[in-house]
XYZ file of C-alpha atoms in Angstrom:
625
model
C -31.751 114.325 -85.300
C -28.908 116.597 -84.077
C -27.641 114.187 -82.155
C -26.735 111.898 -84.637
C -25.208 114.212 -86.475
C -22.791 115.200 -83.988
C -19.769 112.612 -83.312
C -18.489 112.247 -79.546
C -15.543 113.414 -78.899
C -13.398 110.445 -77.129
C -12.296 111.234 -74.242
C -7.967 111.212 -75.445
C -9.305 114.603 -77.207
C -8.256 117.158 -74.174
C -11.644 119.683 -74.029
C -12.554 121.604 -71.274
C -10.218 119.337 -68.863
C -13.207 117.364 -67.924
C -13.452 112.967 -68.319
C -15.731 112.209 -70.161
C -16.342 115.086 -72.292
C -18.742 117.275 -72.346
C -21.747 116.431 -74.560
C -21.590 120.146 -75.652
C -17.649 120.288 -76.634
C -18.984 120.304 -79.975
C -22.445 121.472 -80.042
C -24.167 124.519 -81.613
C -26.507 126.799 -79.465
C -29.405 128.881 -81.528
C -30.567 131.787 -79.252
C -34.017 133.166 -80.254
C -35.597 136.069 -78.898
C -38.882 134.872 -79.297
C -41.237 138.281 -79.140
C -39.111 138.547 -83.318
C -39.218 135.040 -84.073
C -42.062 133.858 -85.674
C -46.112 135.163 -84.537
C -48.621 132.628 -84.513
C -51.651 134.658 -83.576
C -51.568 137.795 -85.591
C -51.287 140.173 -82.080
C -47.317 141.086 -83.638
C -45.434 139.430 -80.788
C -43.543 136.028 -81.275
C -44.703 133.043 -79.592
C -44.260 129.832 -78.221
C -46.585 128.035 -80.832
C -44.412 129.986 -83.449
C -40.928 128.660 -82.083
C -42.962 124.588 -82.441
C -44.048 125.379 -85.890
C -40.296 126.863 -86.734
C -38.330 123.277 -85.061
C -37.517 121.582 -88.651
C -35.992 124.760 -89.861
C -33.455 124.431 -87.143
C -32.668 120.823 -86.682
C -32.437 121.203 -90.194
C -29.547 124.371 -89.783
C -28.098 121.270 -87.562
C -27.710 123.015 -84.236
C -27.725 121.335 -80.765
C -29.518 123.923 -78.581
C -32.275 126.470 -78.534
C -31.761 129.442 -76.051
C -34.925 131.423 -75.647
C -34.809 134.900 -73.930
C -37.179 135.529 -71.231
C -40.539 134.342 -71.686
C -42.292 134.042 -68.054
C -44.833 136.466 -67.163
C -43.949 140.028 -67.224
C -44.561 143.570 -67.635
C -42.444 143.915 -70.266
C -40.806 146.540 -69.415
C -37.335 145.580 -70.320
C -38.590 142.961 -72.899
C -39.278 140.473 -70.600
C -36.253 140.827 -68.754
C -38.183 141.723 -65.827
C -39.711 138.651 -64.613
C -42.731 139.371 -62.300
C -43.226 134.959 -61.798
C -40.829 132.919 -62.492
C -43.226 129.926 -62.560
C -45.534 131.037 -65.806
C -45.439 131.840 -69.389
C -46.418 135.095 -70.035
C -50.010 135.465 -72.056
C -47.666 137.277 -75.054
C -45.735 133.951 -75.189
C -48.666 131.375 -74.781
C -48.895 129.213 -71.748
C -47.695 126.360 -69.682
C -48.592 123.615 -72.041
C -47.073 125.261 -75.122
C -44.016 124.959 -73.252
C -44.155 121.361 -72.376
C -45.443 120.890 -76.389
C -41.945 123.217 -77.035
C -40.402 120.781 -75.222
C -41.336 117.341 -76.172
C -41.321 118.332 -79.981
C -37.834 119.738 -79.014
C -36.496 116.611 -77.506
C -37.993 114.497 -80.442
C -35.821 116.345 -83.179
C -32.698 116.097 -80.912
C -32.807 120.226 -79.756
C -32.048 120.604 -76.315
C -33.744 123.593 -74.554
C -32.557 126.359 -72.253
C -33.662 129.238 -70.366
C -33.262 132.610 -70.085
C -32.801 132.554 -66.014
C -32.517 136.458 -64.745
C -31.990 136.386 -61.046
C -29.841 139.279 -60.240
C -32.943 140.975 -60.414
C -36.805 140.589 -60.667
C -39.743 142.950 -61.840
C -41.602 145.249 -59.331
C -44.627 143.806 -59.641
C -43.042 140.345 -58.843
C -44.413 138.881 -55.270
C -41.127 138.860 -53.422
C -40.867 142.696 -54.333
C -44.414 143.720 -53.412
C -44.087 141.699 -49.967
C -40.691 143.690 -49.070
C -42.178 147.042 -49.622
C -43.213 145.853 -45.957
C -40.533 146.648 -43.284
C -41.796 143.414 -41.408
C -42.764 141.009 -44.160
C -40.681 138.305 -43.684
C -39.174 139.394 -47.451
C -37.863 142.919 -46.676
C -34.339 141.799 -47.251
C -34.719 140.113 -50.224
C -33.280 143.434 -51.964
C -31.209 146.496 -51.283
C -32.946 148.555 -49.436
C -31.113 151.653 -48.304
C -32.534 155.148 -46.176
C -32.356 158.316 -47.991
C -28.506 160.104 -47.761
C -28.359 162.333 -44.131
C -29.751 165.119 -43.689
C -31.703 164.787 -46.974
C -35.691 164.844 -47.455
C -36.588 161.228 -48.633
C -37.764 161.479 -52.422
C -36.029 164.653 -53.273
C -33.322 165.404 -56.004
C -29.680 164.656 -54.383
C -31.668 162.126 -51.655
C -30.483 158.962 -53.309
C -27.919 156.226 -51.266
C -25.042 157.727 -53.008
C -24.382 158.523 -56.761
C -24.587 155.216 -58.739
C -26.406 155.704 -61.841
C -28.226 152.970 -63.526
C -27.140 151.620 -66.989
C -30.728 152.381 -68.375
C -29.896 156.095 -67.454
C -30.923 158.188 -64.591
C -30.218 157.290 -61.000
C -29.825 153.189 -59.964
C -31.916 154.526 -56.745
C -35.947 154.376 -56.527
C -37.720 155.770 -53.985
C -40.849 153.591 -52.738
C -43.285 156.179 -50.621
C -44.869 153.037 -49.245
C -41.567 152.041 -47.711
C -40.049 155.338 -47.119
C -36.729 154.024 -48.620
C -34.976 153.386 -51.603
C -34.215 150.563 -53.465
C -31.217 149.818 -55.801
C -31.533 148.670 -59.659
C -28.710 148.286 -61.561
C -30.701 148.667 -64.982
C -34.538 149.794 -64.967
C -36.513 150.802 -62.254
C -38.804 148.529 -62.684
C -35.976 145.923 -62.073
C -34.733 145.751 -58.409
C -32.031 144.076 -57.477
C -32.399 141.010 -55.451
C -30.263 140.883 -52.262
C -27.973 137.160 -53.220
C -26.940 137.910 -49.358
C -29.861 136.436 -47.917
C -29.854 132.570 -47.855
C -33.593 132.561 -48.007
C -33.153 134.738 -51.397
C -30.407 132.048 -52.595
C -32.853 128.965 -51.719
C -36.304 130.097 -53.406
C -34.045 130.658 -56.842
C -32.822 127.222 -56.380
C -36.010 125.661 -56.155
C -37.264 127.453 -59.118
C -34.478 126.286 -61.138
C -35.520 122.765 -60.099
C -38.892 123.066 -60.831
C -38.235 123.931 -63.912
C -35.318 121.302 -64.378
C -37.769 118.709 -63.598
C -40.420 120.110 -66.293
C -37.363 119.545 -69.231
C -35.686 122.508 -69.640
C -31.966 121.153 -70.489
C -30.411 124.328 -69.154
C -29.897 127.941 -68.253
C -28.300 130.806 -69.860
C -28.123 133.514 -67.019
C -28.301 136.964 -67.189
C -25.788 139.338 -65.801
C -25.329 136.516 -63.274
C -22.205 138.093 -62.280
C -23.551 141.048 -60.423
C -25.182 138.811 -58.020
C -22.013 139.501 -55.779
C -21.728 143.172 -54.291
C -18.372 144.522 -52.516
C -19.941 145.929 -48.886
C -17.545 146.717 -46.070
C -16.725 144.994 -43.216
C -20.437 146.149 -41.929
C -21.997 145.234 -44.807
C -22.666 148.283 -46.318
C -22.461 149.143 -50.268
C -20.181 151.913 -51.130
C -20.858 155.402 -50.594
C -23.920 154.486 -48.403
C -24.306 155.655 -44.672
C -21.061 155.527 -43.345
C -19.361 153.282 -45.445
C -15.913 153.560 -45.545
C -15.583 152.755 -49.260
C -15.899 155.794 -51.953
C -19.017 155.238 -54.206
C -16.274 155.814 -57.349
C -15.690 158.970 -60.019
C -18.849 161.055 -60.884
C -19.078 160.846 -64.549
C -20.136 163.563 -67.151
C -23.639 162.153 -67.218
C -23.022 162.849 -62.971
C -23.474 159.952 -62.080
C -20.618 157.071 -60.799
C -20.649 153.472 -62.029
C -22.092 150.851 -59.795
C -20.074 148.261 -61.961
C -16.417 147.859 -60.620
C -18.708 147.268 -56.847
C -21.201 145.036 -58.013
C -19.612 142.937 -60.840
C -17.947 139.687 -59.628
C -17.725 140.670 -56.360
C -16.216 138.451 -52.819
C -19.407 135.929 -53.057
C -19.096 135.365 -56.288
C -17.604 132.000 -56.404
C -19.281 130.767 -53.748
C -22.720 131.346 -54.693
C -22.313 129.710 -58.240
C -20.850 126.201 -56.596
C -23.761 126.777 -53.797
C -26.284 126.969 -57.052
C -24.263 123.737 -58.929
C -25.036 121.378 -55.907
C -28.067 122.599 -55.074
C -29.344 122.464 -58.477
C -27.425 120.309 -60.809
C -25.521 117.436 -58.692
C -27.056 114.290 -59.897
C -28.362 115.578 -63.349
C -27.004 114.993 -66.620
C -27.357 116.688 -70.160
C -27.566 120.170 -68.586
C -25.677 123.591 -70.057
C -25.140 126.696 -67.788
C -23.591 129.377 -69.026
C -23.700 132.869 -67.581
C -23.829 136.117 -68.996
C -20.786 138.131 -67.178
C -20.054 141.777 -67.204
C -16.556 142.488 -65.798
C -14.962 138.793 -65.956
C -11.740 139.009 -67.312
C -10.044 135.962 -69.443
C -8.482 134.554 -66.357
C -11.312 134.360 -63.818
C -13.511 132.571 -66.792
C -11.342 129.515 -66.809
C -11.845 129.658 -62.500
C -15.504 129.625 -63.388
C -15.497 127.043 -66.209
C -12.814 124.322 -64.517
C -15.047 121.869 -64.062
C -13.161 120.418 -61.115
C -14.341 124.374 -59.540
C -18.210 122.939 -60.285
C -19.905 126.167 -61.129
C -20.845 126.660 -64.847
C -20.307 125.246 -67.720
C -19.047 128.335 -69.847
C -19.505 132.314 -69.824
C -20.248 135.029 -72.459
C -17.239 137.652 -71.756
C -18.078 141.061 -73.950
C -14.407 142.220 -73.773
C -13.974 141.151 -77.614
C -17.411 143.609 -78.860
C -16.676 146.355 -76.920
C -12.926 147.376 -78.849
C -12.828 151.250 -79.595
C -15.113 152.189 -76.977
C -14.925 155.515 -76.200
C -16.256 157.202 -72.872
C -19.631 155.185 -73.602
C -20.605 152.635 -75.620
C -22.363 155.528 -77.469
C -19.204 157.187 -77.866
C -17.578 155.175 -79.823
C -13.901 155.183 -81.461
C -13.100 153.647 -84.891
C -12.686 149.894 -84.166
C -9.650 148.008 -85.053
C -8.846 144.755 -86.049
C -6.033 144.618 -83.420
C -7.940 144.864 -81.129
C -10.445 142.114 -81.777
C -7.268 140.349 -82.272
C -5.629 140.775 -78.794
C -9.615 140.115 -76.886
C -9.910 136.943 -78.335
C -6.176 135.946 -78.169
C -6.758 136.492 -74.722
C -10.241 134.664 -74.023
C -8.673 131.258 -76.059
C -5.501 131.636 -74.025
C -6.938 131.225 -70.505
C -8.858 127.922 -71.330
C -5.787 125.986 -73.247
C -5.376 123.959 -70.202
C -9.003 124.271 -68.413
C -12.554 125.737 -68.718
C -14.677 126.619 -71.342
C -15.078 129.682 -73.573
C -18.315 130.666 -75.548
C -18.104 132.570 -78.988
C -20.142 135.227 -80.238
C -20.314 138.334 -82.020
C -24.209 138.754 -81.663
C -27.126 138.318 -79.899
C -29.702 140.570 -78.606
C -27.922 142.727 -77.143
C -25.645 143.689 -79.914
C -26.147 144.924 -83.408
C -25.900 142.863 -86.451
C -22.106 142.295 -86.699
C -22.554 142.400 -90.614
C -23.385 146.223 -90.196
C -20.848 146.334 -87.230
C -17.849 145.419 -88.788
C -18.472 143.898 -92.054
C -19.870 145.615 -94.965
C -23.540 145.331 -95.802
C -23.235 148.839 -98.355
C -23.757 146.106 -100.984
C -25.393 142.667 -101.688
C -22.056 141.214 -102.976
C -20.385 142.447 -100.147
C -23.069 141.902 -97.209
C -22.630 138.330 -98.754
C -18.834 138.027 -98.081
C -18.331 139.907 -95.529
C -21.128 137.902 -93.244
C -19.377 134.081 -94.085
C -15.895 135.776 -93.589
C -16.849 137.214 -89.988
C -18.683 133.841 -89.584
C -15.858 131.803 -90.603
C -13.391 133.505 -87.967
C -15.819 132.938 -85.019
C -16.615 129.195 -85.571
C -13.041 128.230 -86.485
C -12.440 129.407 -82.946
C -12.006 126.776 -80.020
C -15.342 126.826 -78.081
C -19.068 126.616 -78.380
C -20.328 128.820 -81.097
C -24.052 130.580 -80.653
C -26.200 131.235 -83.207
C -28.005 134.523 -83.195
C -31.658 134.824 -84.681
C -30.926 135.727 -87.853
C -27.340 135.981 -88.068
C -27.425 132.984 -90.306
C -28.706 134.499 -93.215
C -26.350 137.689 -92.599
C -29.182 139.718 -91.153
C -28.157 143.733 -90.907
C -28.947 146.197 -89.254
C -32.207 148.442 -89.219
C -30.988 151.803 -89.368
C -34.692 153.549 -87.840
C -34.649 157.396 -88.681
C -36.434 158.534 -85.773
C -36.569 157.649 -82.204
C -40.353 156.851 -82.178
C -39.388 153.913 -84.438
C -37.258 152.236 -81.179
C -38.540 150.022 -78.533
C -35.540 149.470 -76.726
C -35.643 151.171 -73.091
C -32.492 151.768 -73.128
C -31.688 153.026 -76.306
C -34.317 155.725 -75.479
C -33.712 156.853 -71.707
C -30.022 156.983 -73.336
C -30.869 159.419 -75.944
C -32.561 161.597 -73.444
C -30.017 161.358 -71.058
C -26.791 162.335 -73.071
C -28.653 164.863 -75.245
C -30.273 166.881 -72.475
C -26.901 166.495 -70.419
C -25.000 168.020 -73.764
C -23.175 164.552 -74.152
C -25.042 164.386 -77.355
C -26.051 166.329 -80.213
C -29.452 164.825 -80.650
C -27.932 164.348 -84.314
C -24.930 162.402 -82.775
C -27.166 160.522 -80.612
C -29.396 159.363 -84.103
C -26.099 157.965 -85.923
C -24.889 156.769 -82.725
C -28.719 154.512 -82.127
C -28.412 153.113 -85.978
C -24.804 152.144 -85.011
C -25.297 150.110 -81.667
C -28.487 150.398 -80.395
C -30.010 146.939 -79.160
C -32.933 147.008 -81.156
C -31.283 146.113 -84.419
C -31.011 142.733 -83.474
C -34.887 142.831 -82.356
C -36.519 143.271 -85.655
C -38.465 140.384 -86.541
C -36.668 137.097 -87.955
C -37.367 137.615 -92.358
C -38.961 134.157 -93.409
C -39.756 135.360 -96.554
C -40.259 138.238 -98.893
C -44.031 139.296 -97.767
C -45.558 142.171 -96.409
C -43.977 141.892 -92.398
C -41.377 138.573 -93.388
C -43.301 136.066 -92.575
C -42.823 136.919 -88.968
C -46.794 137.339 -88.763
C -49.324 136.741 -91.525
C -49.889 139.851 -94.276
C -53.411 140.172 -92.884
C -52.711 139.901 -89.049
C -55.141 142.370 -87.784
C -51.753 143.788 -85.210
C -48.294 144.983 -87.197
C -45.171 143.632 -85.680
C -44.090 145.338 -82.137
C -40.870 146.647 -84.174
C -40.923 147.802 -87.423
C -39.581 144.759 -89.888
C -36.122 145.708 -91.917
C -37.199 146.899 -95.260
C -34.095 144.815 -97.072
C -36.864 141.723 -96.286
C -37.088 141.002 -99.741
C -33.468 140.551 -100.495
C -32.895 138.650 -96.995
C -34.588 135.758 -95.952
C -34.845 132.322 -95.384
C -36.955 131.358 -98.378
C -34.857 132.659 -100.857
C -31.507 131.220 -99.575
C -32.888 127.594 -98.787
C -32.654 127.737 -102.733
C -29.730 129.205 -103.056
C -26.442 126.912 -102.351
C -24.388 129.398 -102.181
C -26.247 131.547 -99.146
C -24.844 132.493 -96.058
C -27.215 130.094 -95.081
C -25.788 127.569 -96.144
C -22.905 128.284 -95.521
C -23.359 128.137 -91.618
C -24.865 124.659 -92.268
C -21.351 123.970 -93.348
C -19.779 125.733 -90.130
C -22.103 124.050 -87.615
C -21.308 120.367 -89.873
C -17.672 120.965 -89.192
C -18.145 121.584 -85.012
C -20.141 118.206 -85.045
C -17.566 116.054 -87.639
C -13.770 117.274 -87.013
C -12.285 116.858 -83.848
C -9.727 119.884 -85.021
C -12.300 122.168 -84.971
C -14.151 121.123 -82.064
C -10.989 120.705 -79.885
C -7.756 121.745 -81.581
C -5.459 123.607 -79.456
C -5.435 127.555 -80.635
C -2.215 129.736 -81.917
C -2.723 133.137 -83.286
C -0.604 134.277 -86.527
C 0.496 137.538 -87.399
C -0.833 139.201 -84.397
C 0.402 143.046 -85.707
C -1.545 142.434 -89.242
C -4.036 145.126 -89.535
C -6.148 143.677 -92.012
C -5.612 140.134 -91.828
C -7.225 137.785 -89.071
C -4.842 134.754 -88.909
C -4.706 131.160 -86.436
C -3.423 127.679 -86.568
C -6.006 124.759 -85.095
C -3.673 121.828 -84.006
C -5.182 118.429 -82.679
C -2.268 115.953 -81.060
C -3.978 113.131 -79.728
C -3.301 109.577 -81.720
C -6.793 107.118 -82.854
C -7.705 110.513 -84.496
C -6.333 110.277 -87.818
C -3.213 111.356 -88.750
C -1.978 114.746 -90.948
C -1.962 114.500 -94.214
C 1.781 114.677 -94.382
C 1.558 111.175 -92.301
C 2.305 112.530 -88.791
C 0.037 111.785 -85.890
C -0.864 115.543 -85.477
C -3.202 116.959 -87.447
C -3.141 121.170 -88.367
C -5.677 122.983 -90.440
C -5.021 126.747 -90.719
C -7.576 129.949 -91.036
C -7.148 133.098 -92.198
C -9.757 135.670 -92.470
C -9.382 139.673 -94.802
C -11.500 141.473 -92.294
C -11.517 144.296 -94.903
C -13.320 144.993 -98.739
C -9.937 145.540 -100.058
C -7.455 142.813 -101.148
C -4.326 142.017 -98.377
C -1.272 140.506 -98.988
C -0.761 137.256 -96.970
C 1.543 138.564 -93.642
C 4.594 136.442 -93.286
C 3.873 134.172 -90.762
C 0.811 133.059 -91.998
C 2.631 132.605 -95.673
C 5.580 130.547 -93.190
C 2.491 128.189 -92.511
C 1.109 127.819 -95.829
C 4.303 126.611 -96.819
C 4.879 129.769 -99.848
C 8.387 129.450 -99.976
C 8.074 126.766 -101.977
C 7.855 127.516 -105.280
C 4.756 126.709 -106.929
C 3.800 123.816 -104.367
C 0.766 125.522 -103.034
C -1.581 125.199 -106.085
C -0.174 121.554 -107.020
C -1.241 118.454 -106.194
C -4.154 118.439 -103.507
C -3.966 122.121 -102.323
C -7.396 123.180 -103.663
C -8.791 119.985 -102.313
C -7.138 120.812 -99.057
C -9.340 123.559 -98.529
C -11.522 122.678 -96.139
C -14.406 125.388 -96.408
C -14.255 128.581 -98.257
C -16.332 131.561 -98.666
C -14.326 131.811 -102.306
C -14.107 129.189 -104.765
C -11.176 126.694 -103.366
C -9.512 126.741 -106.610
C -9.508 131.035 -106.282
C -8.203 130.018 -102.718
C -5.511 128.397 -104.733
C -4.527 130.206 -106.822
C -4.457 133.443 -104.529
C -2.117 131.774 -101.938
C 0.217 131.165 -105.051
C 0.217 134.647 -106.023
C 0.363 135.151 -101.886
C -2.724 137.984 -101.511
C -6.309 138.483 -100.450
C -9.480 139.047 -102.617
C -12.231 141.322 -100.876
C -12.978 139.393 -97.323
C -11.322 136.094 -98.614
C -11.929 134.073 -95.736
C -10.491 129.753 -95.507
C -9.874 126.776 -93.579
C -6.908 124.970 -95.107
C -5.522 122.008 -93.882
C -1.514 121.775 -93.018
């Protein structure tokens, strides 16, 4: 049971500023994308019984929390992030009874279950939205309805209330003939934004959240929760709409302006989150709240996650997975390690005194990190770089999130044709950017191979059978999306027997988070910030009563060093100094190899490499000082 594997951090150790320390301060979360995890009925879609059947695998991995992407009833326009009924399970995934069984079986193994919560928007098939199409209905003001632009005929090009573009392509406004007005949708036109300015909307959301917690769910990951408060003028009007005193922003090359500056981290964000905490979480224990936070700075993360402010436990920030971006995610410039260092350093330093941070490189919206920043050109480089990137992330201070298949080093799928893609964003943006002449068809296909969300959504690779064990080889339906051809090489069955596998390495990283207080809560300090190849930092724990350092002091320290490249690298000067390499021969004497806490090369090789001041390709280790 994972709860028994994880030590309780004593209150003398500082985590997020709360007393006692929260249970999740040395926990690890595993994200499941249900439609791609395990199919038990042969329809080509993963389901809740499939997740239940794999709980022993997750418990053996050592994770503490399972986060489920949405399994609510949905038309599946955006793979379940368009919810039509918050209090029912979509038949694709099973039933409420299946959900109850999953909760019971997970809890029996010491695993908590967190549900994805999508309340910035609903499906346009939700009963709330259907009722709001009638101006005389009590739900009429539950969404952002606006009339056509003055002097334009409703429903015609250019009549949209302002020039905002949807993140999924096209206008952010959709005309509804029944109501005779437009509704705002930052994402798909089937995902209308809820009007959180209306207190009745908020009360309905809180009732639903309490219903799930009472049923046994252990918390929520809140999708784009920092978009719920919109910036409006003194008259309550959105920018660029009607006689608003605020401009809607500059028009981009695709013909639209971005709603993000006006919809992210709005003026009532803190008020809404604090109200949610009061109405839903006060008086409850053992839950976890994490918010997806587009538009949030590290400084704002500190405020929102400060336990004294009673908003959320942690947030997902995105600046570290967006470095190198050009004018859009589809025209990215070459990635540089310095940008990652700068972003993660900002996140770490912002919460060094109060608050907390989430640690992630992969999720259902990101390409596979081993293909993005690592090296999947050969099997040797894939394994080394997958371990190196994992060690880098997990040795930071915060709560690590593992996305399904990440623990295997799963790669991008590299589809060859557009008809292989299923992601709404990828398909829409392909057409919008190629038709506008922003990118050629060839360039857009290369962009999809590198950055499309579908790279993360191919079936979980359990074994080398026809469909990678995701569904039976004889199943009547193929998986909803193509299986990665490298399933024969990268799969759970193969790695379970290999103590040198990426999977085995993740087990060690998770165990360290559970058992080593320096890894869980030590202070974080960057080394050699300007080095273009090596990412290094020191973790330090100053508390008494938790065991002294090797030198007999009351301080425990470790240094983390990662060569983030497929070339050899020299140890940079600050890292050399911290390791004591100025003492001739000392680094390989005595217990130096024993001080290697974890590494992706043999400890003896790490010690030898330190003596010569060099790092092998993708060499990564944590070394106790």
